[in-house]
């Protein structure tokens, strides 16, 4: 079974530039999560999708972050414009049912300079 | 406010001893709680899930307890090995959202 795929693995951008991250979840997984993990902290939920719909995006900074899940499969997370404090690892995860274990990708390490 | 707290300081133990990690939560009523392991540069990996009506769950050298009265979960690794060194995260489901704690770094030395 293929795992959760994320790209790119690393990204360095200047502040005020835009960036996009891509996630391909495990086939058949209805739930998809995007987390932001700052060094030394636990993952912070940015947005959670159930199929095409958004379950929660209360911690997504909507003035600069956006996310979509195409046809209930792949997802993209975009930041525009980026700030220095957006430097973090962005993790994508998926799960097959409500209480099920979440499978994570390797993450994208974003550095904003 | 809602919080999930784990020991912020690293836990250092000697090989062969039992490591015990704590997860305390405030203002949540989770139906179940999960534990994950995270190695540097990698995403978290699921270890165990325990439901609110289960007091204890075991898997090989791992044991998890869940006390809904104390709002606490304990995670034990018996006969710890240097390969167990990693960050351990607890997570709970609140209104269908998967929320993570702050994580505790475990270092097992020979």
Tab-separated table of N, CA, C and O in Angstrom, chain A residues 9 33 35 37 40-43 45 48 55-56 58 91 98-106 109, chain B residues 31-32 34 36 38 41-46 49 51 89 93 95-103:
chain	number	residue	atom	x	y	z
A	9	UNK	N	9.730	18.431	-0.971
A	9	UNK	CA	10.262	18.006	0.318
A	9	UNK	C	10.808	19.217	1.077
A	9	UNK	O	10.660	19.299	2.294
A	33	UNK	N	-5.889	15.707	6.281
A	33	UNK	CA	-5.508	16.768	7.224
A	33	UNK	C	-4.264	17.496	6.716
A	33	UNK	O	-3.365	16.880	6.155
A	35	UNK	N	-1.367	19.864	8.626
A	35	UNK	CA	-0.854	20.357	9.905
A	35	UNK	C	0.363	21.242	9.655
A	35	UNK	O	1.123	21.026	8.710
A	37	UNK	N	3.814	22.264	11.701
A	37	UNK	CA	4.621	21.910	12.862
A	37	UNK	C	5.852	22.796	12.929
A	37	UNK	O	6.756	22.688	12.095
A	40	UNK	N	10.090	21.913	17.537
A	40	UNK	CA	9.953	21.741	18.975
A	40	UNK	C	8.523	21.730	19.474
A	40	UNK	O	8.292	21.615	20.677
A	41	UNK	N	7.562	21.846	18.555
A	41	UNK	CA	6.158	21.862	18.962
A	41	UNK	C	5.411	20.696	18.330
A	41	UNK	O	5.907	20.053	17.402
A	42	UNK	N	4.202	20.440	18.823
A	42	UNK	CA	3.362	19.408	18.225
A	42	UNK	C	2.697	19.934	16.963
A	42	UNK	O	2.651	21.140	16.719
A	43	UNK	N	2.194	19.038	16.127
A	43	UNK	CA	1.499	19.463	14.911
A	43	UNK	C	0.236	20.258	15.245
A	43	UNK	O	-0.529	19.869	16.121
A	45	UNK	N	-3.311	21.623	13.758
A	45	UNK	CA	-4.248	21.382	12.658
A	45	UNK	C	-4.614	22.687	11.970
A	45	UNK	O	-5.115	23.617	12.599
A	48	UNK	N	-9.018	20.366	7.926
A	48	UNK	CA	-9.377	18.961	7.815
A	48	UNK	C	-10.516	18.828	6.820
A	48	UNK	O	-11.522	19.529	6.904
A	55	UNK	N	-14.156	19.967	7.232
A	55	UNK	CA	-14.653	19.660	8.570
A	55	UNK	C	-14.316	20.803	9.518
A	55	UNK	O	-15.130	21.215	10.331
A	56	UNK	N	-13.085	21.298	9.399
A	56	UNK	CA	-12.645	22.389	10.265
A	56	UNK	C	-11.507	23.141	9.610
A	56	UNK	O	-10.596	22.515	9.058
A	58	UNK	N	-10.674	26.271	11.396
A	58	UNK	CA	-10.700	27.382	12.351
A	58	UNK	C	-9.317	27.969	12.640
A	58	UNK	O	-9.209	29.117	13.052
A	91	UNK	N	2.710	19.204	7.267
A	91	UNK	CA	2.439	17.774	7.218
A	91	UNK	C	1.045	17.521	6.665
A	91	UNK	O	0.086	18.182	7.062
A	98	UNK	N	-13.480	7.594	11.032
A	98	UNK	CA	-13.495	8.646	12.039
A	98	UNK	C	-12.477	8.467	13.146
A	98	UNK	O	-11.766	9.383	13.491
A	99	UNK	N	-12.387	7.278	13.682
A	99	UNK	CA	-11.473	7.104	14.798
A	99	UNK	C	-10.177	6.458	14.362
A	99	UNK	O	-9.349	6.095	15.169
A	100	UNK	N	-10.040	6.323	13.051
A	100	UNK	CA	-8.904	5.572	12.535
A	100	UNK	C	-7.587	6.288	12.687
A	100	UNK	O	-7.521	7.500	12.842
A	101	UNK	N	-6.540	5.505	12.633
A	101	UNK	CA	-5.220	6.074	12.735
A	101	UNK	C	-4.938	6.926	11.504
A	101	UNK	O	-5.385	6.629	10.395
A	102	UNK	N	-4.192	8.004	11.739
A	102	UNK	CA	-3.812	8.887	10.653
A	102	UNK	C	-2.451	8.472	10.123
A	102	UNK	O	-1.538	8.160	10.884
A	103	UNK	N	-2.323	8.458	8.799
A	103	UNK	CA	-1.061	8.162	8.136
A	103	UNK	C	-0.494	9.488	7.624
A	103	UNK	O	-1.202	10.232	6.937
A	104	UNK	N	0.757	9.727	7.944
A	104	UNK	CA	1.382	10.995	7.591
A	104	UNK	C	2.368	10.849	6.440
A	104	UNK	O	3.035	9.816	6.292
A	105	UNK	N	2.474	11.931	5.663
A	105	UNK	CA	3.555	12.043	4.701
A	105	UNK	C	4.815	12.519	5.402
A	105	UNK	O	4.816	12.763	6.621
A	106	UNK	N	5.907	12.667	4.629
A	106	UNK	CA	7.177	13.084	5.230
A	106	UNK	C	7.202	14.575	5.536
A	106	UNK	O	8.058	15.043	6.278
A	109	UNK	N	9.352	20.947	4.372
A	109	UNK	CA	9.994	21.929	5.251
A	109	UNK	C	10.081	23.251	4.522
A	109	UNK	O	10.777	23.359	3.500
B	31	UNK	N	-13.626	10.696	22.910
B	31	UNK	CA	-14.107	9.319	22.950
B	31	UNK	C	-12.941	8.348	22.868
B	31	UNK	O	-13.068	7.195	23.283
B	32	UNK	N	-11.819	8.831	22.325
B	32	UNK	CA	-10.635	7.982	22.274
B	32	UNK	C	-9.397	8.850	22.113
B	32	UNK	O	-9.486	10.021	21.769
B	34	UNK	N	-5.078	8.743	20.959
B	34	UNK	CA	-4.072	8.028	20.175
B	34	UNK	C	-2.662	8.456	20.594
B	34	UNK	O	-2.472	9.575	21.089
B	36	UNK	N	1.390	8.584	18.994
B	36	UNK	CA	2.214	8.527	17.792
B	36	UNK	C	3.676	8.681	18.174
B	36	UNK	O	4.012	9.296	19.186
B	38	UNK	N	7.344	10.144	16.532
B	38	UNK	CA	7.900	10.957	15.462
B	38	UNK	C	9.420	10.999	15.572
B	38	UNK	O	9.973	11.387	16.599
B	41	UNK	N	12.799	14.704	11.173
B	41	UNK	CA	12.682	14.795	9.731
B	41	UNK	C	11.605	13.904	9.131
B	41	UNK	O	11.535	13.778	7.899
B	42	UNK	N	10.786	13.309	9.973
B	42	UNK	CA	9.733	12.415	9.471
B	42	UNK	C	8.381	12.795	10.057
B	42	UNK	O	8.291	13.489	11.065
B	43	UNK	N	7.319	12.322	9.395
B	43	UNK	CA	5.988	12.526	9.931
B	43	UNK	C	5.700	11.565	11.075
B	43	UNK	O	6.355	10.525	11.205
B	44	UNK	N	4.738	11.885	11.921
B	44	UNK	CA	4.364	10.983	13.018
B	44	UNK	C	3.865	9.639	12.503
B	44	UNK	O	3.277	9.556	11.423
B	45	UNK	N	4.113	8.597	13.296
B	45	UNK	CA	3.662	7.251	12.966
B	45	UNK	C	2.762	6.758	14.090
B	45	UNK	O	3.132	6.816	15.269
B	46	UNK	N	1.593	6.264	13.727
B	46	UNK	CA	0.605	5.787	14.698
B	46	UNK	C	1.139	4.587	15.465
B	46	UNK	O	1.751	3.674	14.891
B	49	UNK	N	-4.244	3.174	19.879
B	49	UNK	CA	-5.483	3.918	20.115
B	49	UNK	C	-6.174	3.288	21.300
B	49	UNK	O	-6.227	2.054	21.421
B	51	UNK	N	-9.860	3.631	23.666
B	51	UNK	CA	-11.199	4.218	23.750
B	51	UNK	C	-11.538	4.596	25.184
B	51	UNK	O	-10.964	4.067	26.136
B	89	UNK	N	3.944	11.678	20.679
B	89	UNK	CA	2.836	12.627	20.642
B	89	UNK	C	1.534	11.935	21.017
B	89	UNK	O	1.263	10.834	20.529
B	93	UNK	N	-9.457	13.032	19.494
B	93	UNK	CA	-10.436	13.468	18.506
B	93	UNK	C	-11.501	14.281	19.222
B	93	UNK	O	-12.154	13.804	20.151
B	95	UNK	N	-14.800	16.639	18.326
B	95	UNK	CA	-15.758	16.988	17.251
B	95	UNK	C	-15.171	16.670	15.876
B	95	UNK	O	-15.136	17.517	14.972
B	96	UNK	N	-14.688	15.455	15.750
B	96	UNK	CA	-14.153	14.910	14.499
B	96	UNK	C	-12.794	15.479	14.100
B	96	UNK	O	-12.244	15.079	13.077
B	97	UNK	N	-12.256	16.412	14.863
B	97	UNK	CA	-10.929	16.943	14.544
B	97	UNK	C	-9.864	16.158	15.298
B	97	UNK	O	-10.039	15.853	16.474
B	98	UNK	N	-8.735	15.867	14.648
B	98	UNK	CA	-7.619	15.168	15.288
B	98	UNK	C	-6.630	16.209	15.786
B	98	UNK	O	-5.950	16.862	14.981
B	99	UNK	N	-6.545	16.352	17.106
B	99	UNK	CA	-5.749	17.406	17.745
B	99	UNK	C	-4.572	16.765	18.467
B	99	UNK	O	-4.758	15.805	19.218
B	100	UNK	N	-3.373	17.349	18.281
B	100	UNK	CA	-2.156	16.787	18.864
B	100	UNK	C	-1.688	17.587	20.071
B	100	UNK	O	-1.912	18.800	20.176
B	101	UNK	N	-1.019	16.880	20.960
B	101	UNK	CA	-0.339	17.503	22.078
B	101	UNK	C	1.006	18.043	21.651
B	101	UNK	O	1.386	17.986	20.484
B	102	UNK	N	1.734	18.533	22.634
B	102	UNK	CA	2.998	19.216	22.371
B	102	UNK	C	4.163	18.247	22.140
B	102	UNK	O	5.165	18.631	21.559
B	103	UNK	N	4.007	17.010	22.572
B	103	UNK	CA	5.057	16.012	22.365
B	103	UNK	C	6.080	15.983	23.477
B	103	UNK	O	6.372	17.013	24.102
